[in-house]
Amino acid sequence: MTAARWSDAPYPVVMAAADGRVVELNEAAARLFPRAEPGTSLAATTAGWLAEAHRAVDGHHPEPVRGEAGERGFEAHPTPSPDGHVIWWLVDDTDRRLAETELATERERTALLAEASNALLSTLNIDRCMEVAVRLAAEHLADAAVLIAPAVGTRLPAAFTIRGADVSRRTVQADAAEVPGLSEALQGFPPIPSRWIDPAELPSWAVPEGFDGPVGAVAVTPLPGHGIPAGALILLRRSDRPSFSENEEVFARLFAARAGAALSAARMYAEQAGVTTILMRELLPPRLHHVHGVDFAGGYRASVRSELVGGDFYDVHPGDDEAVESLAVLGDVCGKGLEAAVTTGKIRTTLQALLPMAGDHMRMLSLLNGALLHTESSRFATLVLASAIRAGGSVRLRLTSAGHPPPLIVRSGGGVEEAATRGCLIGVFSDIDATTAEVELAPGETCVLYTDGITEARGGPLGDVMFGEERLAEALAGCAGMPAEAVVERVQMLAAQWAGSRDHDDMAVVAITAPPNGRLRREETR
């Protein structure tokens, strides 16, 4: 090979003798190694790594080596010549190596974003979400991280951590403006470049406890949320680490976008859960107790296991004193689930407002009927009103059914009677008609109000036979003399066993009992 031919090579070429002397080199190699000339030492005039690789060439198939010369990187491919020399072809791979490094970095960042998304979205707990976000930020983006939740006045809820350490939580009483860019980030404005932030101006409360050495670089990034900012992220690096590059700041914003979305979702879930808890507290049937010498007990089971409320309901409104009747109401709204429960809530509220008219069942039902007819909902309901008052050792009842199965009376001898009351649905016709039955319970006797979810529960060998009124009457016959709570539990247990795991309608039962032997219970009445 001649120098003339080498001059046409697109990259540096150096021929070296076995003793390490330069034999020939082309113009590209001469520009790369200005001191190299034929006869000079390869080690003294080129690169140490190339000379070392030349000394290691002892086979017929030497492997290429890589090193740097100047500011460029090269991959040197050796070719042994017939005369014992070695020709080194130096291929510039700087751009390829940079591209490979950037590709590997992007793959790592993509994997981190996927990990962050999975970890952040695996919980809807705000505290847990903050801990996950700040821990991942410290591990992959900086040496330490501080996550600031939306400010409450001058209080800043925050999570702190150092890489490899536990996350700590506390509320800081401070002004967000003390940290450059933090106040703007909490308002959702774009972040300022980290090079504009002087680490010396960082207040002590913004540095996690245990952070070693001075802070060398600070980056503040907003956490975007759903419509409103979800907070801000402060990233810290030690002084012996390089400052945040522009690409790192862009990646931090990508991470912050995922963290902000997860925090916003967790906060929205917490707000909805709080609202749901309050509403459920109002929609769930109350616990019944002993009122003015009369035992009341109730039980409810929604049609869908994942729901707590439905269309069946009951209430007991105590009289002002023992001389005033207490009103028990049991009803069934058309439909199931939350929509039916909303109508249930309206009916219960309306009945609460109509309590001054509790002495006149027909008046109450007429007004309730008118109220339902003038709502946008097309749902109707069936009701049973039961007014109870203690009369010596007995309990006197006035029972009015409005489209509902009539109550059953369990006598002390085990007999079961159906109360003589009938009526039309509520919320369907402009005028309603109903009859009121008067019943007296001797000590130990019980009046049972129930919804059709009990009698229409399907079971049996083929799962298509309803529990029915007869089975209910047989079950109640064995409840003579039982306390009200025991009657309710037995009816619910038998109906649930009959239905098994099959779908069923809402089930509600209310028992009104005259205490045995005319004795009043000592428990507090309500």
Short mmCIF file of C-alpha atoms in Angstrom, two decimals:
data_model
loop_
_atom_site.label_atom_id
_atom_site.label_comp_id
_atom_site.label_asym_id
_atom_site.label_seq_id
_atom_site.Cartn_x
_atom_site.Cartn_y
_atom_site.Cartn_z
CA MET A 1 0.00 0.00 0.00
CA THR A 2 1.34 3.43 -0.94
CA ALA A 3 0.84 6.85 0.57
CA ALA A 4 -0.85 7.99 -2.63
CA ARG A 5 -3.50 5.36 -2.20
CA TRP A 6 -3.86 6.19 1.45
CA SER A 7 -4.61 9.81 0.70
CA ASP A 8 -7.89 8.69 -0.77
CA ALA A 9 -9.00 6.97 2.46
CA PRO A 10 -11.98 8.74 4.12
CA TYR A 11 -10.43 8.42 7.60
CA PRO A 12 -6.95 8.32 9.22
CA VAL A 13 -4.71 5.35 8.35
CA VAL A 14 -1.42 4.53 10.07
CA MET A 15 1.03 1.74 9.18
CA ALA A 16 3.25 0.65 12.04
CA ALA A 17 6.13 -1.79 12.20
CA ALA A 18 6.31 -4.66 14.63
CA ASP A 19 8.72 -2.66 16.84
CA GLY A 20 6.18 0.16 17.21
CA ARG A 21 7.62 2.63 14.71
CA VAL A 22 5.44 4.56 12.29
CA VAL A 23 6.06 3.36 8.76
CA GLU A 24 3.56 5.46 6.82
CA LEU A 25 0.41 7.56 7.44
CA ASN A 26 -2.04 9.44 5.26
CA GLU A 27 -2.96 13.12 5.40
CA ALA A 28 -5.97 12.53 7.61
CA ALA A 29 -3.75 10.72 10.12
CA ALA A 30 -1.14 13.44 9.92
CA ARG A 31 -3.75 16.06 10.79
CA LEU A 32 -4.95 13.91 13.67
CA PHE A 33 -1.42 13.19 14.94
CA PRO A 34 0.73 16.23 13.93
CA ARG A 35 3.88 14.83 15.56
CA ALA A 36 3.70 11.47 13.83
CA GLU A 37 6.15 10.93 10.96
CA PRO A 38 7.68 7.82 9.38
CA GLY A 39 10.28 6.46 11.77
CA THR A 40 8.84 8.04 14.93
CA SER A 41 7.53 6.02 17.85
CA LEU A 42 3.87 5.15 17.68
CA ALA A 43 3.58 5.57 21.44
CA ALA A 44 5.29 8.97 21.50
CA THR A 45 3.49 10.60 18.59
CA THR A 46 -0.03 9.13 18.43
CA ALA A 47 -2.30 7.87 21.23
CA GLY A 48 -1.32 5.64 24.11
CA TRP A 49 -4.26 3.34 23.60
CA LEU A 50 -3.28 2.81 19.93
CA ALA A 51 0.33 1.99 20.82
CA GLU A 52 -0.82 -0.45 23.52
CA ALA A 53 -3.19 -2.16 21.09
CA HIS A 54 -0.35 -2.42 18.53
CA ARG A 55 1.89 -4.17 21.04
CA ALA A 56 -0.93 -6.64 21.79
CA VAL A 57 -1.35 -7.68 18.16
CA ASP A 58 -0.03 -11.22 18.00
CA GLY A 59 -2.62 -13.16 16.02
CA HIS A 60 -3.97 -13.29 12.52
CA HIS A 61 -7.38 -11.87 13.52
CA PRO A 62 -6.76 -8.98 15.92
CA GLU A 63 -9.86 -7.32 17.33
CA PRO A 64 -10.63 -3.63 16.79
CA VAL A 65 -10.03 -1.28 19.73
CA ARG A 66 -11.53 2.06 20.67
CA GLY A 67 -10.12 5.24 22.13
CA GLU A 68 -10.08 9.00 21.88
CA ALA A 69 -7.83 11.37 20.03
CA GLY A 70 -8.37 15.05 20.55
CA GLU A 71 -12.09 15.61 21.09
CA ARG A 72 -13.14 12.74 18.86
CA GLY A 73 -13.58 9.05 19.44
CA PHE A 74 -12.23 6.40 17.07
CA GLU A 75 -12.55 2.68 16.49
CA ALA A 76 -9.21 1.32 15.22
CA HIS A 77 -9.35 -1.74 12.96
CA PRO A 78 -5.98 -3.52 12.49
CA THR A 79 -5.01 -5.23 9.22
CA PRO A 80 -1.74 -7.24 9.25
CA SER A 81 0.31 -6.83 6.05
CA PRO A 82 2.47 -9.55 4.40
CA ASP A 83 5.68 -7.76 5.44
CA GLY A 84 4.84 -7.96 9.15
CA HIS A 85 3.51 -4.45 9.53
CA VAL A 86 0.05 -3.57 10.85
CA ILE A 87 -2.20 -1.06 9.12
CA TRP A 88 -4.54 0.76 11.54
CA TRP A 89 -7.73 2.15 10.06
CA LEU A 90 -9.19 4.73 12.44
CA VAL A 91 -12.94 5.11 11.97
CA ASP A 92 -14.50 8.17 13.63
CA ASP A 93 -17.44 6.86 15.71
CA THR A 94 -18.03 9.94 17.84
CA ASP A 95 -21.45 10.70 16.41
CA ARG A 96 -22.50 7.06 16.50
CA ARG A 97 -21.40 6.73 20.11
CA LEU A 98 -23.26 9.91 21.04
CA ALA A 99 -26.34 8.62 19.26
CA GLU A 100 -26.07 5.27 21.07
CA THR A 101 -25.62 7.05 24.40
CA GLU A 102 -28.61 9.29 23.75
CA LEU A 103 -30.67 6.30 22.66
CA ALA A 104 -29.73 4.39 25.81
CA THR A 105 -30.57 7.46 27.90
CA GLU A 106 -33.94 7.84 26.20
CA ARG A 107 -34.69 4.16 26.76
CA GLU A 108 -33.83 4.54 30.45
CA ARG A 109 -36.01 7.61 30.71
CA THR A 110 -38.89 5.92 28.91
CA ALA A 111 -38.59 2.96 31.28
CA LEU A 112 -38.53 5.36 34.23
CA LEU A 113 -41.65 7.18 33.03
CA ALA A 114 -43.42 3.84 32.60
CA GLU A 115 -42.31 2.78 36.10
CA ALA A 116 -43.39 6.12 37.51
CA SER A 117 -46.79 5.92 35.85
CA ASN A 118 -47.40 2.40 37.17
CA ALA A 119 -46.22 3.27 40.67
CA LEU A 120 -48.11 6.57 40.88
CA LEU A 121 -51.36 5.22 39.45
CA SER A 122 -51.30 2.13 41.68
CA THR A 123 -52.70 4.17 44.56
CA LEU A 124 -55.38 6.80 44.98
CA ASN A 125 -54.13 7.79 48.42
CA ILE A 126 -52.73 11.34 48.35
CA ASP A 127 -50.06 10.75 51.02
CA ARG A 128 -48.85 7.55 49.38
CA CYS A 129 -48.82 9.21 45.96
CA MET A 130 -46.68 12.09 47.27
CA GLU A 131 -44.23 9.66 48.83
CA VAL A 132 -43.86 7.64 45.61
CA ALA A 133 -43.38 10.76 43.48
CA VAL A 134 -40.72 12.37 45.68
CA ARG A 135 -38.85 9.07 46.13
CA LEU A 136 -38.67 8.41 42.38
CA ALA A 137 -37.55 12.00 41.77
CA ALA A 138 -34.69 11.70 44.26
CA GLU A 139 -33.59 8.33 42.90
CA HIS A 140 -33.57 9.20 39.20
CA LEU A 141 -33.52 12.98 38.77
CA ALA A 142 -31.44 14.45 41.60
CA ASP A 143 -29.70 13.79 44.92
CA ALA A 144 -32.70 14.99 46.94
CA ALA A 145 -36.25 16.11 46.26
CA VAL A 146 -39.00 18.08 47.94
CA LEU A 147 -42.63 17.84 46.81
CA ILE A 148 -44.81 20.79 47.79
CA ALA A 149 -48.59 20.32 47.72
CA PRO A 150 -50.90 23.30 47.00
CA ALA A 151 -50.48 25.89 49.72
CA VAL A 152 -53.10 26.42 52.41
CA GLY A 153 -52.55 30.06 53.28
CA THR A 154 -48.93 30.20 54.45
CA ARG A 155 -48.83 26.49 55.19
CA LEU A 156 -47.03 24.30 52.66
CA PRO A 157 -47.71 20.53 52.96
CA ALA A 158 -44.47 18.89 51.84
CA ALA A 159 -42.70 15.56 51.42
CA PHE A 160 -38.88 15.38 51.72
CA THR A 161 -36.36 12.70 50.85
CA ILE A 162 -32.70 12.08 50.00
CA ARG A 163 -31.68 9.39 47.56
CA GLY A 164 -31.77 6.05 49.38
CA ALA A 165 -33.45 7.47 52.50
CA ASP A 166 -36.99 7.32 53.83
CA VAL A 167 -39.58 9.93 52.93
CA SER A 168 -40.61 12.37 55.66
CA ARG A 169 -43.77 14.47 55.70
CA ARG A 170 -44.45 17.77 57.43
CA THR A 171 -46.28 21.05 56.91
CA VAL A 172 -43.98 24.03 56.58
CA GLN A 173 -45.06 27.45 57.80
CA ALA A 174 -43.28 29.58 55.21
CA ASP A 175 -43.64 31.85 52.23
CA ALA A 176 -43.31 30.01 48.91
CA ALA A 177 -41.67 33.11 47.43
CA GLU A 178 -38.56 32.35 49.52
CA VAL A 179 -37.66 29.70 46.93
CA PRO A 180 -37.05 31.26 43.50
CA GLY A 181 -39.71 30.03 41.08
CA LEU A 182 -41.71 28.07 43.67
CA SER A 183 -44.57 30.53 44.03
CA GLU A 184 -44.97 30.63 40.23
CA ALA A 185 -44.77 26.84 39.97
CA LEU A 186 -47.53 26.40 42.57
CA GLN A 187 -49.69 28.64 40.38
CA GLY A 188 -49.00 26.48 37.33
CA PHE A 189 -46.65 28.83 35.49
CA PRO A 190 -43.81 27.33 33.38
CA PRO A 191 -40.57 26.68 35.28
CA ILE A 192 -37.65 29.08 35.21
CA PRO A 193 -34.27 27.64 34.06
CA SER A 194 -32.29 26.11 36.91
CA ARG A 195 -29.26 28.25 36.00
CA TRP A 196 -31.26 31.30 37.12
CA ILE A 197 -31.63 29.92 40.66
CA ASP A 198 -28.83 30.68 43.09
CA PRO A 199 -28.51 27.67 45.47
CA ALA A 200 -27.20 30.03 48.15
CA GLU A 201 -30.63 31.69 48.30
CA LEU A 202 -32.39 28.42 49.13
CA PRO A 203 -33.99 28.58 52.64
CA SER A 204 -33.09 25.85 55.11
CA TRP A 205 -36.65 24.47 55.24
CA ALA A 206 -36.42 23.59 51.52
CA VAL A 207 -33.44 21.26 52.09
CA PRO A 208 -34.19 17.76 53.47
CA GLU A 209 -32.60 16.92 56.80
CA GLY A 210 -29.43 14.88 56.35
CA PHE A 211 -28.46 16.45 53.02
CA ASP A 212 -24.64 16.38 53.02
CA GLY A 213 -22.60 19.30 51.76
CA PRO A 214 -23.74 22.49 50.07
CA VAL A 215 -26.43 22.54 47.40
CA GLY A 216 -24.85 22.92 43.97
CA ALA A 217 -27.92 23.13 41.73
CA VAL A 218 -31.66 23.65 42.17
CA ALA A 219 -34.53 23.01 39.75
CA VAL A 220 -38.16 23.91 40.47
CA THR A 221 -40.84 22.26 38.32
CA PRO A 222 -44.65 22.67 38.50
CA LEU A 223 -46.87 19.61 38.84
CA PRO A 224 -49.73 20.09 36.35
CA GLY A 225 -53.11 18.79 37.50
CA HIS A 226 -56.61 18.41 36.08
CA GLY A 227 -57.54 22.04 35.61
CA ILE A 228 -55.66 23.30 38.67
CA PRO A 229 -51.97 22.87 39.69
CA ALA A 230 -51.22 19.78 41.77
CA GLY A 231 -48.13 21.24 43.46
CA ALA A 232 -44.45 21.73 42.68
CA LEU A 233 -41.26 19.64 42.73
CA ILE A 234 -37.91 20.96 44.00
CA LEU A 235 -34.85 18.99 42.80
CA LEU A 236 -31.48 19.38 44.54
CA ARG A 237 -27.97 18.31 43.52
CA ARG A 238 -24.78 18.46 45.55
CA SER A 239 -21.98 20.82 44.59
CA ASP A 240 -19.75 17.95 43.38
CA ARG A 241 -22.36 16.94 40.78
CA PRO A 242 -22.92 18.65 37.39
CA SER A 243 -25.74 21.17 37.14
CA PHE A 244 -29.03 20.28 35.49
CA SER A 245 -28.74 20.23 31.71
CA GLU A 246 -31.47 21.50 29.43
CA ASN A 247 -32.41 17.93 28.48
CA GLU A 248 -32.61 16.94 32.16
CA GLU A 249 -34.91 19.86 32.88
CA VAL A 250 -37.17 18.82 29.99
CA PHE A 251 -37.25 15.26 31.32
CA ALA A 252 -38.05 16.55 34.81
CA ARG A 253 -41.09 18.32 33.35
CA LEU A 254 -42.22 15.07 31.70
CA PHE A 255 -41.90 13.27 35.03
CA ALA A 256 -43.70 16.11 36.81
CA ALA A 257 -46.60 15.88 34.35
CA ARG A 258 -47.19 12.24 35.30
CA ALA A 259 -46.78 12.92 39.01
CA GLY A 260 -49.16 15.88 38.79
CA ALA A 261 -51.81 13.85 36.97
CA ALA A 262 -51.60 11.08 39.58
CA LEU A 263 -51.77 13.53 42.51
CA SER A 264 -54.69 15.34 40.91
CA ALA A 265 -56.54 12.04 40.44
CA ALA A 266 -55.82 11.03 44.05
CA ARG A 267 -57.03 14.40 45.34
CA MET A 268 -60.19 14.20 43.22
CA TYR A 269 -60.85 10.67 44.50
CA ALA A 270 -60.38 11.82 48.10
CA GLU A 271 -62.84 14.67 47.58
CA GLN A 272 -65.39 12.36 45.96
CA ALA A 273 -64.90 9.77 48.69
CA GLY A 274 -65.54 12.44 51.31
CA VAL A 275 -68.71 13.57 49.56
CA THR A 276 -69.83 9.95 49.16
CA THR A 277 -69.23 9.27 52.84
CA ILE A 278 -71.37 12.22 53.86
CA LEU A 279 -74.15 11.26 51.43
CA MET A 280 -74.03 7.60 52.45
CA ARG A 281 -74.36 8.62 56.07
CA GLU A 282 -77.62 10.33 55.18
CA LEU A 283 -78.88 7.64 52.78
CA LEU A 284 -78.15 4.55 54.87
CA PRO A 285 -81.02 3.31 57.05
CA PRO A 286 -80.64 4.26 60.72
CA ARG A 287 -79.98 1.91 63.60
CA LEU A 288 -83.22 1.35 65.47
CA HIS A 289 -83.58 1.14 69.23
CA HIS A 290 -86.26 1.18 71.94
CA VAL A 291 -88.57 4.16 71.76
CA HIS A 292 -90.93 5.07 74.61
CA GLY A 293 -91.38 1.45 75.70
CA VAL A 294 -91.70 0.00 72.18
CA ASP A 295 -88.96 -2.20 70.64
CA PHE A 296 -87.93 -1.29 67.08
CA ALA A 297 -85.38 -3.17 64.96
CA GLY A 298 -84.47 -2.92 61.30
CA GLY A 299 -82.29 -4.63 58.74
CA TYR A 300 -81.27 -3.75 55.19
CA ARG A 301 -79.41 -5.53 52.40
CA ALA A 302 -78.78 -3.86 49.03
CA SER A 303 -79.36 -5.76 45.80
CA VAL A 304 -75.78 -5.35 44.55
CA ARG A 305 -72.99 -6.42 46.86
CA SER A 306 -70.72 -3.57 45.82
CA GLU A 307 -73.35 -0.95 46.74
CA LEU A 308 -74.41 0.13 50.20
CA VAL A 309 -77.62 1.89 49.33
CA GLY A 310 -80.59 1.20 47.09
CA GLY A 311 -84.31 1.69 46.76
CA ASP A 312 -85.50 0.15 50.05
CA PHE A 313 -85.55 2.27 53.19
CA TYR A 314 -86.96 2.61 56.66
CA ASP A 315 -87.06 5.22 59.41
CA VAL A 316 -88.42 5.62 62.91
CA HIS A 317 -89.48 9.05 64.13
CA PRO A 318 -89.96 9.04 67.91
CA GLY A 319 -92.88 10.90 69.44
CA ASP A 320 -92.17 13.87 71.66
CA ASP A 321 -92.98 11.79 74.72
CA GLU A 322 -94.68 8.53 75.73
CA ALA A 323 -98.10 10.07 75.17
CA VAL A 324 -97.35 10.76 71.49
CA GLU A 325 -97.21 8.08 68.77
CA SER A 326 -93.86 7.17 67.22
CA LEU A 327 -93.94 6.81 63.44
CA ALA A 328 -92.18 3.96 61.61
CA VAL A 329 -91.89 4.12 57.82
CA LEU A 330 -90.80 1.36 55.47
CA GLY A 331 -90.75 1.87 51.70
CA ASP A 332 -89.56 0.54 48.38
CA VAL A 333 -88.63 2.87 45.50
CA CYS A 334 -88.86 1.55 41.95
CA GLY A 335 -85.38 0.60 40.72
CA LYS A 336 -82.03 -0.22 42.28
CA GLY A 337 -78.71 1.36 43.06
CA LEU A 338 -77.75 4.98 43.54
CA GLU A 339 -80.49 6.50 41.37
CA ALA A 340 -83.15 4.77 43.43
CA ALA A 341 -81.31 5.83 46.59
CA VAL A 342 -81.54 9.48 45.53
CA THR A 343 -85.32 9.21 45.26
CA THR A 344 -85.29 7.42 48.59
CA GLY A 345 -83.49 10.39 50.14
CA LYS A 346 -86.09 12.81 48.76
CA ILE A 347 -88.95 10.73 50.19
CA ARG A 348 -87.31 10.46 53.60
CA THR A 349 -86.68 14.21 53.69
CA THR A 350 -90.26 14.97 52.66
CA LEU A 351 -91.65 12.65 55.32
CA GLN A 352 -89.43 14.33 57.90
CA ALA A 353 -91.00 17.65 56.96
CA LEU A 354 -94.50 16.15 57.17
CA LEU A 355 -94.07 14.76 60.70
CA PRO A 356 -96.43 17.35 62.23
CA MET A 357 -99.18 15.58 60.25
CA ALA A 358 -98.19 12.08 61.40
CA GLY A 359 -101.53 11.71 63.17
CA ASP A 360 -103.26 11.65 59.77
CA HIS A 361 -101.71 8.94 57.55
CA MET A 362 -103.84 9.80 54.52
CA ARG A 363 -102.87 13.47 54.70
CA MET A 364 -99.19 12.56 54.84
CA LEU A 365 -99.48 10.17 51.90
CA SER A 366 -101.43 12.67 49.80
CA LEU A 367 -98.85 15.40 50.30
CA LEU A 368 -95.99 13.00 49.63
CA ASN A 369 -97.76 11.79 46.48
CA GLY A 370 -98.10 15.37 45.23
CA ALA A 371 -94.45 16.07 45.93
CA LEU A 372 -93.33 13.04 43.89
CA LEU A 373 -95.63 13.89 40.99
CA HIS A 374 -94.01 17.33 40.68
CA THR A 375 -90.42 16.05 40.45
CA GLU A 376 -88.50 15.31 37.26
CA SER A 377 -87.99 11.70 38.31
CA SER A 378 -90.49 9.16 37.01
CA ARG A 379 -89.84 6.76 39.86
CA PHE A 380 -92.68 5.68 42.13
CA ALA A 381 -92.71 4.05 45.54
CA THR A 382 -94.66 1.84 47.89
CA LEU A 383 -94.92 2.64 51.60
CA VAL A 384 -96.11 1.37 54.93
CA LEU A 385 -96.76 3.82 57.77
CA ALA A 386 -96.90 2.41 61.28
CA SER A 387 -97.79 4.65 64.25
CA ALA A 388 -97.01 2.98 67.57
CA ILE A 389 -97.79 3.97 71.16
CA ARG A 390 -97.48 2.15 74.47
CA ALA A 391 -100.81 1.35 76.16
CA GLY A 392 -100.13 -0.34 79.48
CA GLY A 393 -98.34 -3.59 78.71
CA SER A 394 -99.49 -3.60 75.10
CA VAL A 395 -98.60 -1.58 72.00
CA ARG A 396 -101.27 -0.01 69.81
CA LEU A 397 -100.54 0.34 66.09
CA ARG A 398 -102.13 2.21 63.21
CA LEU A 399 -100.94 0.62 59.96
CA THR A 400 -101.45 2.11 56.48
CA SER A 401 -100.16 0.44 53.33
CA ALA A 402 -99.71 2.42 50.10
CA GLY A 403 -99.18 -0.18 47.38
CA HIS A 404 -96.98 -2.18 49.74
CA PRO A 405 -97.34 -5.75 51.08
CA PRO A 406 -99.41 -5.53 54.26
CA PRO A 407 -97.53 -6.01 57.56
CA LEU A 408 -97.60 -9.40 59.28
CA ILE A 409 -98.57 -9.77 62.96
CA VAL A 410 -96.80 -12.50 64.94
CA ARG A 411 -98.98 -13.49 67.89
CA SER A 412 -97.69 -14.97 71.14
CA GLY A 413 -99.09 -18.40 70.30
CA GLY A 414 -97.19 -18.60 66.99
CA GLY A 415 -100.05 -17.48 64.74
CA VAL A 416 -99.26 -15.08 61.89
CA GLU A 417 -101.89 -12.61 60.69
CA GLU A 418 -101.93 -10.19 57.80
CA ALA A 419 -102.90 -6.62 58.70
CA ALA A 420 -106.07 -5.47 56.94
CA THR A 421 -104.62 -2.50 55.10
CA ARG A 422 -104.42 -1.77 51.38
CA GLY A 423 -103.58 1.24 49.23
CA CYS A 424 -102.29 2.49 45.88
CA LEU A 425 -98.78 3.43 44.79
CA ILE A 426 -97.17 6.76 45.65
CA GLY A 427 -96.09 8.98 42.75
CA VAL A 428 -98.31 7.47 40.01
CA PHE A 429 -101.89 8.82 40.32
CA SER A 430 -103.02 12.31 41.20
CA ASP A 431 -105.32 10.89 43.91
CA ILE A 432 -104.49 8.03 46.22
CA ASP A 433 -106.67 5.70 48.25
CA ALA A 434 -105.65 3.61 51.26
CA THR A 435 -107.15 1.95 54.31
CA THR A 436 -105.74 2.06 57.82
CA ALA A 437 -105.77 -0.97 60.12
CA GLU A 438 -105.66 -0.71 63.90
CA VAL A 439 -103.78 -3.52 65.65
CA GLU A 440 -102.91 -4.17 69.29
CA LEU A 441 -99.80 -6.13 70.21
CA ALA A 442 -99.83 -8.06 73.46
CA PRO A 443 -96.54 -8.44 75.35
CA GLY A 444 -94.05 -10.42 73.24
CA GLU A 445 -96.00 -9.97 69.98
CA THR A 446 -94.46 -8.41 66.90
CA CYS A 447 -95.52 -6.53 63.78
CA VAL A 448 -93.20 -7.15 60.80
CA LEU A 449 -92.88 -4.71 57.90
CA TYR A 450 -90.94 -6.01 54.90
CA THR A 451 -90.22 -5.25 51.25
CA ASP A 452 -90.82 -7.58 48.35
CA GLY A 453 -87.09 -8.26 48.11
CA ILE A 454 -87.70 -10.79 50.90
CA THR A 455 -90.61 -12.67 49.36
CA GLU A 456 -89.33 -12.44 45.76
CA ALA A 457 -85.86 -13.78 46.53
CA ARG A 458 -85.39 -16.75 44.19
CA GLY A 459 -83.73 -19.98 45.23
CA GLY A 460 -84.48 -23.67 45.59
CA PRO A 461 -82.92 -26.58 43.67
CA LEU A 462 -83.15 -24.81 40.31
CA GLY A 463 -82.87 -21.27 41.63
CA ASP A 464 -86.22 -20.18 40.16
CA VAL A 465 -88.57 -20.53 43.15
CA MET A 466 -89.50 -17.43 45.14
CA PHE A 467 -89.16 -17.40 48.91
CA GLY A 468 -92.82 -16.35 49.03
CA GLU A 469 -95.32 -15.26 51.65
CA GLU A 470 -95.90 -18.80 52.93
CA ARG A 471 -92.23 -19.43 53.78
CA LEU A 472 -92.06 -16.00 55.37
CA ALA A 473 -95.14 -16.76 57.51
CA GLU A 474 -93.66 -20.15 58.52
CA ALA A 475 -90.41 -18.45 59.48
CA LEU A 476 -92.24 -15.85 61.55
CA ALA A 477 -94.33 -18.48 63.29
CA GLY A 478 -91.13 -19.69 64.92
CA CYS A 479 -90.30 -16.16 66.09
CA ALA A 480 -93.10 -15.86 68.66
CA GLY A 481 -91.81 -14.21 71.82
CA MET A 482 -88.48 -13.23 70.25
CA PRO A 483 -87.02 -9.73 70.63
CA ALA A 484 -87.37 -7.43 67.62
CA GLU A 485 -83.65 -7.73 66.74
CA ALA A 486 -83.87 -11.52 66.67
CA VAL A 487 -86.94 -11.46 64.41
CA VAL A 488 -85.19 -9.21 61.89
CA GLU A 489 -82.02 -11.28 61.91
CA ARG A 490 -83.93 -14.53 61.38
CA VAL A 491 -85.95 -13.19 58.45
CA GLN A 492 -82.87 -11.73 56.76
CA MET A 493 -80.84 -14.87 57.33
CA LEU A 494 -83.46 -17.20 55.86
CA ALA A 495 -84.07 -14.99 52.82
CA ALA A 496 -80.35 -14.61 52.18
CA GLN A 497 -79.78 -18.36 52.51
CA TRP A 498 -82.62 -18.99 50.07
CA ALA A 499 -81.17 -16.61 47.48
CA GLY A 500 -77.61 -17.79 48.02
CA SER A 501 -75.21 -16.11 45.59
CA ARG A 502 -77.96 -15.29 43.09
CA ASP A 503 -79.04 -11.77 42.25
CA HIS A 504 -81.85 -10.41 44.37
CA ASP A 505 -83.74 -7.20 44.95
CA ASP A 506 -83.12 -4.86 47.88
CA MET A 507 -84.24 -6.38 51.19
CA ALA A 508 -85.54 -4.39 54.15
CA VAL A 509 -87.27 -5.57 57.33
CA VAL A 510 -88.62 -3.65 60.34
CA ALA A 511 -89.93 -5.34 63.48
CA ILE A 512 -92.09 -3.56 66.08
CA THR A 513 -92.44 -5.54 69.32
CA ALA A 514 -94.29 -5.11 72.58
CA PRO A 515 -91.73 -6.00 75.29
CA PRO A 516 -92.48 -9.37 76.99
CA ASN A 517 -94.47 -9.30 80.19
CA GLY A 518 -94.99 -5.58 79.74
CA ARG A 519 -91.45 -4.78 81.03
CA LEU A 520 -89.68 -1.70 79.78
CA ARG A 521 -86.07 -2.12 78.78
CA ARG A 522 -83.46 -0.04 80.52
CA GLU A 523 -81.59 0.95 77.36
CA GLU A 524 -81.76 4.58 76.41
CA THR A 525 -84.60 5.31 74.04
CA ARG A 526 -84.41 7.50 70.98
#
